[in-house]
Amino acid sequence: YWGKLMRGASFVYGCTQDAALYAVMEDTVRDLLGTQDAEGRFSTYSKEVEFHGWDIWGRKYILLGLQYFLEVCRDEALKAQILSALERHADYILAHIGPAEEGKLEINLATDHWLGLNSSSLLEPIVRLYSLTGKARYLEFADYIVGRGGVSQGNVFELAYAGRLYPYQYPATKAYEMMSCFEGLLEYYRVTGLEKWRVAVENFARLTAQSDITLIG
């Protein structure tokens, strides 16, 4: 959960400017950067079993955690080091995940869980990386993720755009992972301006509020 904690810490630091918190954040970022392997990977999975289970989910949170720290980082040299690490980490993923006809593993098949929702939520940090770098390959990869529809059996983005089903009626119904995918779709709309996906996100939010809110969230 490094990336989740770093994202939260970055929000807290943005509000408090707490020097002790920043020191902890910078220390853990430097520690993490020291774990990147020669091929650019940040992963707890060995290469023999990579890109299955929760591997892409974990890689996603490395990207997000570092991206959010970038927004508050005060050291220009460290910023450059982080951006380089982000690109190397993402480029390794791009080299292995993608269309099957290119000899790659499809993103919504790169997991054993929730029909690929957890892996497809990689969309958010990939779009953010495009915004940071302006490099077309990241937007093209985001296009690919959106085109695959979030799950291996259906297309949750198109279902949201159509607006006829509630989220609990989608092919996979894991709330956290579903929300993460739509956070990514919202980032995608922001950089592409494609109104279809703004409508899809708004439909998803409206339908979730109507049908999927419980006493505990």
Coordinates of C-alpha atoms in Angstrom, one line a residue:
Y1 CA 0.0 0.0 0.0
W2 CA 3.0 2.3 -0.4
G3 CA 1.3 4.3 -3.2
K4 CA -2.0 4.7 -1.4
L5 CA -0.2 6.0 1.7
M6 CA 1.9 8.3 -0.4
R7 CA -1.1 9.8 -2.2
G8 CA -2.8 10.4 1.1
A9 CA 0.3 11.9 2.6
S10 CA 0.7 14.2 -0.3
F11 CA -2.8 15.5 0.2
V12 CA -2.2 16.0 3.9
Y13 CA 1.2 17.8 3.3
G14 CA -0.5 20.1 0.7
C15 CA -2.8 21.2 3.5
T16 CA -0.5 21.3 6.5
Q17 CA 3.0 21.9 5.1
D18 CA 4.2 19.8 8.0
A19 CA 8.0 19.6 7.7
A20 CA 8.3 16.3 9.7
L21 CA 5.8 14.6 7.4
Y22 CA 7.6 15.9 4.3
A23 CA 10.9 14.5 5.6
V24 CA 9.3 11.0 6.0
M25 CA 7.8 11.3 2.5
E26 CA 11.1 12.2 0.9
D27 CA 13.0 9.5 2.7
T28 CA 10.6 6.8 1.6
V29 CA 10.6 8.0 -2.0
R30 CA 14.4 7.8 -2.1
D31 CA 14.2 4.4 -0.5
L32 CA 11.7 3.2 -3.1
L33 CA 13.8 4.5 -6.0
G34 CA 16.6 2.4 -4.8
T35 CA 14.5 -0.7 -5.4
Q36 CA 14.0 -0.2 -9.1
D37 CA 15.6 -3.0 -11.1
A38 CA 17.8 -2.7 -14.2
E39 CA 14.8 -3.1 -16.5
G40 CA 12.8 -0.4 -14.8
R41 CA 10.5 -2.6 -12.8
F42 CA 9.0 -1.8 -9.4
S43 CA 7.2 -5.1 -8.5
T44 CA 6.9 -7.6 -5.7
Y45 CA 6.3 -10.3 -8.3
S46 CA 9.2 -12.2 -9.9
K47 CA 9.6 -12.1 -13.6
E48 CA 8.4 -15.7 -13.9
V49 CA 5.0 -14.8 -12.6
E50 CA 4.7 -11.1 -13.3
F51 CA 1.6 -9.5 -14.8
H52 CA -0.8 -11.8 -13.0
G53 CA -2.9 -11.5 -9.8
W54 CA -2.4 -8.0 -8.3
D55 CA 0.9 -7.2 -10.0
I56 CA -0.4 -4.4 -12.3
W57 CA -2.5 -3.0 -9.4
G58 CA 0.7 -2.7 -7.3
R59 CA 2.6 -1.2 -10.2
K60 CA -0.2 1.3 -10.7
Y61 CA 0.2 2.5 -7.1
I62 CA 3.9 3.0 -7.6
L63 CA 3.1 5.3 -10.5
L64 CA 0.4 7.2 -8.6
G65 CA 2.3 7.6 -5.4
L66 CA 5.3 9.0 -7.1
Q67 CA 3.1 11.3 -9.3
Y68 CA 1.4 12.8 -6.3
F69 CA 4.7 13.3 -4.5
L70 CA 6.0 15.1 -7.6
E71 CA 3.3 17.8 -7.0
V72 CA 4.8 18.7 -3.6
C73 CA 8.4 17.8 -4.1
R74 CA 10.8 20.7 -3.4
D75 CA 14.0 19.1 -4.8
E76 CA 14.4 19.7 -8.6
A77 CA 17.1 16.9 -8.9
L78 CA 14.8 14.5 -7.1
K79 CA 11.9 15.5 -9.4
A80 CA 14.0 14.6 -12.4
Q81 CA 15.0 11.3 -10.9
I82 CA 11.4 10.5 -10.2
L83 CA 10.2 11.3 -13.6
S84 CA 12.9 9.2 -15.2
A85 CA 11.9 6.3 -12.9
L86 CA 8.2 6.7 -13.8
E87 CA 9.0 6.5 -17.5
R88 CA 11.2 3.4 -17.1
H89 CA 8.6 1.7 -15.0
A90 CA 5.8 2.5 -17.4
D91 CA 7.8 1.6 -20.5
Y92 CA 8.4 -1.9 -19.2
I93 CA 4.7 -2.3 -18.8
L94 CA 4.0 -0.9 -22.3
A95 CA 6.5 -3.4 -23.7
H96 CA 4.6 -6.4 -22.3
I97 CA 1.0 -5.3 -22.0
G98 CA -1.1 -4.5 -25.0
P99 CA -2.9 -6.0 -28.1
A100 CA -2.6 -9.7 -28.4
E101 CA -1.9 -9.3 -32.1
E102 CA 1.4 -7.6 -31.1
G103 CA 2.4 -10.6 -29.1
K104 CA 1.5 -8.9 -25.8
L105 CA -0.7 -9.8 -22.9
E106 CA -4.1 -8.0 -23.0
I107 CA -4.6 -5.7 -20.0
N108 CA -8.0 -7.2 -19.0
L109 CA -6.4 -10.7 -19.0
A110 CA -3.4 -9.7 -16.9
T111 CA -5.1 -10.7 -13.6
D112 CA -7.0 -13.6 -12.2
H113 CA -9.5 -11.3 -10.5
W114 CA -12.6 -9.2 -11.3
L115 CA -12.4 -9.7 -15.0
G116 CA -9.5 -7.4 -15.3
L117 CA -10.9 -4.3 -13.4
N118 CA -7.9 -4.1 -11.1
S119 CA -5.4 -4.2 -14.0
S120 CA -7.4 -1.8 -16.2
S121 CA -7.3 0.8 -13.4
L122 CA -3.8 1.5 -14.6
L123 CA -5.5 4.0 -16.9
E124 CA -5.4 6.8 -14.4
P125 CA -1.6 7.0 -13.8
I126 CA -0.9 6.4 -17.5
V127 CA -3.0 9.4 -18.5
R128 CA -1.3 11.4 -15.8
L129 CA 2.1 10.4 -17.1
Y130 CA 1.1 11.6 -20.5
S131 CA 0.1 15.0 -19.0
L132 CA 3.6 15.1 -17.3
T133 CA 5.6 14.2 -20.3
G134 CA 3.5 14.9 -23.4
K135 CA 4.8 11.7 -24.9
A136 CA 2.4 10.2 -27.4
R137 CA 3.0 6.6 -26.4
Y138 CA 1.3 7.0 -23.1
L139 CA -1.8 8.6 -24.6
E140 CA -1.9 5.8 -27.2
F141 CA -1.7 3.2 -24.4
A142 CA -4.5 5.0 -22.6
D143 CA -6.5 4.8 -25.9
Y144 CA -5.9 1.1 -25.8
I145 CA -7.0 0.6 -22.2
V146 CA -10.2 2.5 -22.8
G147 CA -10.9 0.5 -26.0
R148 CA -10.7 -2.7 -24.1
G149 CA -13.5 -1.6 -21.8
G150 CA -12.1 -2.3 -18.3
V151 CA -13.2 -6.0 -18.2
S152 CA -12.6 -9.1 -20.3
Q153 CA -16.3 -9.9 -20.6
G154 CA -18.1 -6.7 -21.6
N155 CA -17.3 -2.9 -21.5
V156 CA -18.0 -1.0 -18.4
F157 CA -17.2 2.3 -20.0
E158 CA -19.8 1.8 -22.8
L159 CA -22.3 0.5 -20.2
A160 CA -21.9 3.7 -18.2
Y161 CA -22.2 5.8 -21.3
A162 CA -25.5 4.1 -22.3
G163 CA -26.7 4.7 -18.7
R164 CA -29.3 1.9 -18.7
L165 CA -27.7 -0.4 -16.0
Y166 CA -26.8 0.3 -12.5
P167 CA -23.1 -0.4 -11.6
Y168 CA -24.1 -3.5 -9.5
Q169 CA -25.4 -4.9 -12.8
Y170 CA -22.1 -4.7 -14.6
P171 CA -20.1 -7.9 -15.5
A172 CA -17.8 -7.2 -12.5
T173 CA -18.9 -5.4 -9.4
K174 CA -15.8 -4.8 -7.2
A175 CA -16.4 -1.2 -6.0
Y176 CA -12.9 0.0 -5.3
E177 CA -11.5 -1.2 -8.6
M178 CA -14.5 0.0 -10.6
M179 CA -14.2 3.5 -9.1
S180 CA -10.5 3.5 -9.9
C181 CA -11.2 2.7 -13.5
F182 CA -13.7 5.6 -13.8
E183 CA -11.2 7.9 -12.1
G184 CA -8.9 7.0 -15.0
L185 CA -11.7 7.6 -17.5
L186 CA -12.2 11.0 -16.1
E187 CA -8.5 11.8 -16.5
Y188 CA -8.8 10.5 -20.0
Y189 CA -11.6 12.9 -20.8
R190 CA -9.6 15.8 -19.4
V191 CA -6.8 15.3 -21.8
T192 CA -8.8 14.2 -24.9
G193 CA -11.9 16.4 -24.5
L194 CA -14.1 13.5 -25.7
E195 CA -17.5 14.4 -24.4
K196 CA -18.7 10.8 -24.6
W197 CA -16.4 9.9 -21.7
R198 CA -17.5 12.9 -19.6
V199 CA -21.1 11.7 -20.0
A200 CA -20.1 8.2 -19.1
V201 CA -18.4 9.3 -15.9
E202 CA -21.3 11.5 -14.9
N203 CA -23.8 8.7 -15.6
F204 CA -21.6 6.3 -13.5
A205 CA -21.6 8.8 -10.6
R206 CA -25.4 9.4 -10.8
L207 CA -26.3 5.7 -11.1
T208 CA -23.9 4.8 -8.2
A209 CA -25.6 7.4 -6.0
Q210 CA -29.0 6.1 -6.9
S211 CA -28.3 2.4 -6.4
D212 CA -25.0 1.5 -4.8
I213 CA -24.6 3.7 -1.8
T214 CA -24.9 1.9 1.6
L215 CA -24.7 2.9 5.2
I216 CA -20.9 2.2 5.1
G217 CA -20.2 3.9 1.8

